[in-house]
Tab-separated table of C-alpha atoms and ligand atoms in Angstrom:
chain	number	residue	atom	x	y	z
A	1	MET	CA	69.198	38.796	99.424
A	2	ASP	CA	70.342	41.067	96.546
A	3	VAL	CA	68.594	40.421	93.264
A	4	GLN	CA	69.713	41.389	89.763
A	5	LEU	CA	66.816	42.119	87.331
A	6	GLY	CA	68.459	43.024	83.989
A	7	ARG	CA	70.243	46.262	84.604
A	8	ILE	CA	68.590	46.852	87.886
A	9	ARG	CA	69.988	45.544	91.222
A	10	PHE	CA	67.974	45.360	94.391
A	11	ILE	CA	70.437	45.710	97.234
A	12	GLN	CA	68.910	44.263	100.459
A	13	GLY	CA	69.543	46.535	103.487
A	14	ASP	CA	71.059	45.567	106.817
A	15	ASN	CA	68.502	44.604	109.467
A	16	GLY	CA	66.122	43.420	106.768
A	17	GLY	CA	65.890	47.001	105.474
A	18	LYS	CA	64.278	48.165	108.715
A	19	TYR	CA	64.908	51.682	109.914
A	20	PRO	CA	67.612	53.037	110.283
A	21	PHE	CA	68.493	51.195	107.098
A	22	ASN	CA	66.651	50.813	103.811
A	23	HIS	CA	67.017	48.829	100.622
A	24	SER	CA	69.140	50.528	97.952
A	25	VAL	CA	68.753	50.129	94.123
A	26	TYR	CA	71.644	50.183	91.636
A	27	LEU	CA	70.893	51.113	88.022
A	28	GLU	CA	73.478	50.044	85.508
A	29	GLY	CA	72.793	52.157	82.482
A	30	LYS	CA	75.332	51.924	79.614
A	31	ASP	CA	76.070	55.635	79.894
A	32	CYS	CA	75.286	56.353	83.502
A	33	ARG	CA	75.273	54.223	86.662
A	34	VAL	CA	73.139	55.256	89.574
A	35	ILE	CA	72.766	54.335	93.198
A	36	ILE	CA	69.319	55.177	94.589
A	37	ASP	CA	68.988	55.960	98.364
A	38	PRO	CA	72.533	54.816	99.645
A	39	SER	CA	71.457	53.693	103.066
A	40	CYS	CA	71.385	49.880	102.883
A	41	GLY	CA	74.602	49.408	104.881
A	42	LEU	CA	78.201	50.425	105.029
A	43	GLN	CA	79.778	47.155	103.849
A	44	LYS	CA	77.529	46.702	100.764
A	45	LEU	CA	77.928	50.246	99.632
A	46	SER	CA	81.694	50.268	100.140
A	47	ASP	CA	81.879	47.126	98.080
A	48	LEU	CA	79.669	48.693	95.313
A	49	LYS	CA	81.937	51.732	95.295
A	50	GLN	CA	84.971	49.556	94.921
A	51	LYS	CA	83.657	47.129	92.324
A	52	GLU	CA	81.177	49.185	90.146
A	53	LYS	CA	81.076	52.633	88.650
A	54	VAL	CA	78.797	55.086	90.251
A	55	ASP	CA	78.121	58.260	88.329
A	56	GLN	CA	75.115	59.740	90.220
A	57	VAL	CA	73.285	59.388	93.404
A	58	TRP	CA	69.502	59.711	93.434
A	59	LEU	CA	67.373	60.314	96.522
A	60	SER	CA	63.715	59.443	96.558
A	61	HIS	CA	63.181	62.040	99.284
A	62	TRP	CA	64.944	63.945	102.113
A	63	HIS	CA	64.673	61.602	105.012
A	64	GLU	CA	67.854	60.496	107.029
A	65	ASP	CA	67.292	56.763	106.572
A	66	HIS	CA	67.658	57.177	102.797
A	67	MET	CA	71.051	58.877	102.826
A	68	GLY	CA	72.991	57.325	105.713
A	69	PHE	CA	76.070	56.598	103.492
A	70	LEU	CA	75.724	59.384	101.117
A	71	TYR	CA	79.187	60.541	102.071
A	72	LEU	CA	80.665	57.590	100.283
A	73	PHE	CA	79.563	59.092	97.029
A	74	GLU	CA	80.475	62.722	97.643
A	75	HIS	CA	82.285	62.881	94.336
A	76	CYS	CA	78.906	62.004	92.438
A	77	PRO	CA	76.354	64.581	91.517
A	78	LEU	CA	73.272	64.244	93.749
A	79	ARG	CA	69.822	64.287	92.192
A	80	ILE	CA	66.605	64.842	94.110
A	81	SER	CA	63.257	66.676	93.700
A	82	GLU	CA	63.731	70.395	94.094
A	83	LYS	CA	60.835	70.367	96.620
A	84	ASP	CA	62.728	68.125	98.926
A	85	PHE	CA	66.069	69.819	98.637
A	86	PRO	CA	65.976	72.491	101.403
A	87	PRO	CA	66.447	70.146	104.401
A	88	LEU	CA	69.573	68.782	102.896
A	89	THR	CA	71.167	72.177	102.785
A	90	ASP	CA	70.966	73.014	106.487
A	91	ILE	CA	70.488	70.809	109.579
A	92	GLU	CA	68.246	73.466	111.125
A	93	ILE	CA	65.916	73.369	108.139
A	94	PHE	CA	66.050	69.501	108.401
A	95	LEU	CA	64.784	69.735	112.025
A	96	ASP	CA	62.255	72.372	111.120
A	97	TRP	CA	60.729	70.042	108.421
A	98	TYR	CA	60.275	67.373	111.155
A	99	ASN	CA	58.450	70.090	113.088
A	100	ILE	CA	60.607	69.469	116.264
A	101	LYS	CA	60.124	72.476	118.477
A	102	ASP	CA	61.250	71.176	121.929
A	103	GLU	CA	64.822	72.352	122.421
A	104	GLN	CA	66.017	69.226	124.101
A	105	LEU	CA	64.535	66.896	121.553
A	106	ARG	CA	65.856	69.045	118.748
A	107	GLU	CA	69.406	68.794	120.128
A	108	LEU	CA	69.163	65.060	120.692
A	109	TRP	CA	67.750	64.497	117.170
A	110	LYS	CA	70.341	66.833	115.653
A	111	ASN	CA	73.203	64.766	117.130
A	112	ILE	CA	71.713	61.522	115.840
A	113	VAL	CA	71.231	62.867	112.356
A	114	LEU	CA	74.756	64.241	112.287
A	115	ASN	CA	76.524	61.255	113.981
A	116	ASN	CA	74.407	58.195	113.109
A	117	PHE	CA	73.246	59.302	109.676
A	118	ASN	CA	76.353	61.189	108.747
A	119	TYR	CA	74.364	64.301	107.677
A	120	ARG	CA	76.437	66.736	105.693
A	121	PRO	CA	74.955	69.900	104.284
A	122	GLN	CA	74.683	69.794	100.519
A	123	LYS	CA	75.587	72.856	98.480
A	124	ASP	CA	73.886	71.936	95.179
A	125	ALA	CA	72.048	69.178	93.420
A	126	LEU	CA	70.554	68.253	90.139
A	127	PHE	CA	66.733	68.315	90.166
A	128	PHE	CA	64.314	65.917	88.679
A	129	ARG	CA	61.414	67.231	86.677
A	130	ASP	CA	58.207	65.492	87.724
A	131	GLU	CA	57.272	62.839	85.132
A	132	GLU	CA	60.414	63.198	83.069
A	133	THR	CA	62.073	60.135	81.503
A	134	ILE	CA	65.703	59.784	81.980
A	135	ASP	CA	67.751	57.659	79.610
A	136	LEU	CA	70.715	56.055	81.311
A	137	GLY	CA	71.731	54.178	78.169
A	138	SER	CA	69.866	51.095	77.344
A	139	LEU	CA	67.761	51.862	80.514
A	140	LYS	CA	64.974	54.347	80.659
A	141	VAL	CA	63.624	55.530	83.979
A	142	GLN	CA	60.352	57.388	84.271
A	143	VAL	CA	60.185	59.767	87.312
A	144	ILE	CA	56.835	59.601	89.140
A	145	ALA	CA	55.940	62.309	91.575
A	146	THR	CA	54.359	60.734	94.661
A	147	PRO	CA	53.946	63.512	97.218
A	148	GLY	CA	52.439	63.002	100.592
A	149	HIS	CA	55.100	61.250	102.660
A	150	THR	CA	57.186	64.276	101.817
A	151	PRO	CA	56.301	67.006	99.322
A	152	GLY	CA	58.982	65.997	96.686
A	153	HIS	CA	58.867	62.141	97.171
A	154	LEU	CA	59.610	60.468	93.947
A	155	SER	CA	59.023	56.900	92.736
A	156	PHE	CA	60.717	55.465	89.641
A	157	PHE	CA	59.277	53.294	86.908
A	158	ILE	CA	61.422	51.367	84.543
A	159	PRO	CA	59.067	50.165	81.819
A	160	ASP	CA	61.576	47.845	80.062
A	161	GLU	CA	61.908	45.752	83.098
A	162	GLU	CA	58.385	46.449	84.353
A	163	VAL	CA	59.965	47.440	87.675
A	164	LEU	CA	58.409	50.063	89.964
A	165	PHE	CA	60.494	51.531	92.786
A	166	LEU	CA	57.898	52.694	95.424
A	167	GLY	CA	60.338	54.404	97.840
A	168	ASP	CA	58.660	54.851	101.268
A	169	TYR	CA	55.124	53.769	100.149
A	170	ASP	CA	56.515	50.529	101.500
A	171	LEU	CA	53.345	48.433	101.937
A	172	THR	CA	54.298	47.599	105.550
A	173	THR	CA	51.586	46.650	108.096
A	174	PHE	CA	52.418	49.851	110.061
A	175	GLY	CA	51.202	51.904	107.238
A	176	PRO	CA	52.257	55.243	105.652
A	177	TRP	CA	54.020	58.009	107.400
A	178	TYR	CA	52.699	61.549	106.923
A	179	GLY	CA	53.717	63.260	110.131
A	180	ASP	CA	56.194	65.917	108.879
A	181	LEU	CA	55.493	69.615	108.637
A	182	TYR	CA	54.822	69.338	104.970
A	183	SER	CA	53.430	65.824	104.744
A	184	SER	CA	49.883	65.415	103.489
A	185	ILE	CA	47.280	62.696	104.224
A	186	GLU	CA	45.300	63.457	101.037
A	187	GLN	CA	48.348	63.364	98.824
A	188	THR	CA	49.577	60.112	100.482
A	189	ILE	CA	46.333	58.427	99.543
A	190	GLU	CA	46.470	59.822	96.058
A	191	SER	CA	50.144	58.607	95.643
A	192	ILE	CA	49.366	55.097	96.884
A	193	ARG	CA	46.577	54.884	94.280
A	194	ARG	CA	48.641	56.251	91.467
A	195	LEU	CA	51.453	53.686	92.237
A	196	LYS	CA	48.940	50.876	92.334
A	197	SER	CA	47.777	51.830	88.888
A	198	ILE	CA	51.194	51.618	87.238
A	199	PRO	CA	51.518	48.519	85.011
A	200	ALA	CA	54.497	46.997	86.810
A	201	ARG	CA	55.346	43.327	87.177
A	202	ARG	CA	57.883	43.694	89.990
A	203	TRP	CA	57.910	46.221	92.853
A	204	MET	CA	60.699	47.494	95.054
A	205	ALA	CA	60.057	49.203	98.364
A	206	SER	CA	62.532	50.884	100.689
A	207	HIS	CA	61.870	48.923	103.846
A	208	ASN	CA	61.049	45.434	105.203
A	209	THR	CA	59.874	42.981	102.435
A	210	GLY	CA	61.285	45.260	99.872
A	211	LEU	CA	61.099	43.231	96.741
A	212	PHE	CA	57.772	41.884	95.443
A	213	GLU	CA	58.047	39.688	92.471
A	214	GLU	CA	54.351	39.148	92.445
A	215	ASN	CA	51.662	41.811	92.516
A	216	PRO	CA	51.243	42.846	96.322
A	217	GLY	CA	47.503	42.659	95.659
A	218	LYS	CA	45.737	43.027	98.989
A	219	LEU	CA	48.685	44.822	100.552
A	220	TRP	CA	47.850	47.829	98.528
A	221	TYR	CA	44.345	47.974	100.135
A	222	ASP	CA	45.634	47.064	103.603
A	223	TYR	CA	48.261	49.885	103.354
A	224	GLU	CA	45.739	52.537	102.433
A	225	ASN	CA	43.210	51.201	104.866
A	226	VAL	CA	45.612	51.914	107.806
A	227	VAL	CA	44.977	55.616	107.175
A	228	TYR	CA	41.185	55.119	107.613
A	229	GLN	CA	41.699	52.830	110.615
A	230	ARG	CA	43.814	55.550	112.342
A	231	GLU	CA	41.088	58.099	111.596
A	232	GLU	CA	38.421	55.905	112.913
A	233	LYS	CA	40.164	55.272	116.161
A	234	ILE	CA	40.617	59.005	116.643
A	235	LEU	CA	37.008	59.714	115.924
A	236	ASN	CA	35.842	57.027	118.331
A	237	PHE	CA	38.169	58.532	120.975
A	238	LEU	CA	36.531	61.945	120.318
A	239	LYS	CA	32.997	60.881	121.400
A	240	GLU	CA	34.118	62.680	124.561
A	241	PRO	CA	35.978	65.948	124.350
A	242	GLN	CA	39.732	65.464	124.334
A	243	SER	CA	42.752	67.776	124.200
A	244	LEU	CA	45.576	67.059	121.735
A	245	ASP	CA	47.715	65.882	124.702
A	246	GLU	CA	45.057	63.429	125.630
A	247	ILE	CA	44.630	62.062	122.216
A	248	ALA	CA	48.407	61.649	121.631
A	249	GLY	CA	48.670	60.175	125.134
A	250	ALA	CA	46.233	57.400	124.158
A	251	TRP	CA	48.682	55.889	121.735
A	252	LEU	CA	45.917	55.179	119.224
A	253	ILE	CA	48.429	54.853	116.322
A	254	TYR	CA	51.324	52.980	117.810
A	255	GLY	CA	49.118	51.005	120.163
A	256	LYS	CA	51.433	51.408	123.174
A	257	PRO	CA	54.387	53.410	124.229
A	258	ARG	CA	57.614	52.349	122.553
A	259	GLU	CA	61.340	53.092	123.181
A	260	PRO	CA	63.010	55.392	122.749
A	261	ARG	CA	59.990	57.019	124.382
A	262	GLU	CA	60.605	60.654	123.340
A	263	PHE	CA	60.908	59.759	119.710
A	264	PHE	CA	57.734	57.698	119.568
A	265	GLU	CA	55.841	60.235	121.647
A	266	SER	CA	56.870	62.788	119.168
A	267	ASN	CA	55.851	60.588	116.226
A	268	GLU	CA	52.496	59.659	117.736
A	269	ARG	CA	51.765	63.339	118.223
A	270	ALA	CA	52.875	64.204	114.712
A	271	LEU	CA	50.573	61.613	113.134
A	272	VAL	CA	47.674	62.352	115.396
A	273	GLY	CA	48.141	66.023	114.781
A	274	LYS	CA	47.847	65.538	110.988
A	275	HIS	CA	44.636	63.570	111.393
A	276	ILE	CA	43.201	66.283	113.777
A	277	GLU	CA	44.059	68.968	111.232
A	278	TYR	CA	42.494	66.940	108.401
A	279	LEU	CA	39.251	66.058	110.411
A	280	GLU	CA	38.856	69.641	111.429
A	281	ARG	CA	39.416	70.951	107.895
A	282	THR	CA	36.794	68.496	106.547
A	283	GLY	CA	34.286	69.459	109.096
A	284	ARG	CA	34.180	66.200	111.153
A	285	ILE	CA	35.460	67.556	114.450
A	286	THR	CA	35.568	70.882	116.082
A	287	MET	CA	37.436	72.460	118.882
A	288	ASP	CA	35.588	73.771	121.959
A	289	GLY	CA	37.333	75.138	125.114
A	290	GLY	CA	40.761	73.612	124.131
A	291	LYS	CA	39.329	70.179	123.423
A	292	TYR	CA	38.314	68.413	120.297
A	293	ILE	CA	34.953	66.750	119.811
A	294	ARG	CA	33.191	64.888	117.032
A	295	ILE	CA	30.484	66.761	115.121
B	301	ZN	ZN1	60.819	58.606	104.422
């Protein structure tokens, strides 16, 4: 259900805001009207375009499921963190940032991003400054840098309405994603804690539940804890020496193989790879003869 909170509209995504959709947010400033992450659904965004003014498009980060219908607003300036802009300029950079090396998977993923997510390379954009406050006219928005999920991921706090837009720190039971080339586990944890500390009264996330009109409370801890649970499962598995292939093949994160298989295999490997890198860097595992083992 769409919900209007003062000058802020939560636009519920198709399929409950589950991937490949998200929930979008419309900010109706007196001087400037903004759509954040136009990927909630074609019908709703076409209606919005027809009935309301849209002056700018803001993206919380560079992922495809946040810009599926960006092309509807091609006439509007695009605003994003400078750190997350490179993948929007070139599909090859986009694929590189997902760390997809396998040629076949790369080709498959490229077609999906181009055809299902309507990817079009962007020439230029306006950039947010981290922590700046933007006045849209009777509506002030504070830009909160929340790296980790992506290097330039942004959240937005609207103090007048006590609304905090979390973006992809979405408090789902699956937990956070930090499997891209430039994602970071440590920064993800810091960003979750930062968001939790902001004095909001209502929270909007990009997927699933989406709108929280009461403090998510325990969900904050559960969400962060997923990171430690994943780590623990990997450490347990490394009581015996295991190769990266063997660890990824154990489906410790997703629990079991999922379809489409090649995508989930790639996701599992990406998340496991980040944990392995982190555990090795913090001296808790080591590699010996091509296999990892707990220290
Ligand atoms: Zn994302």
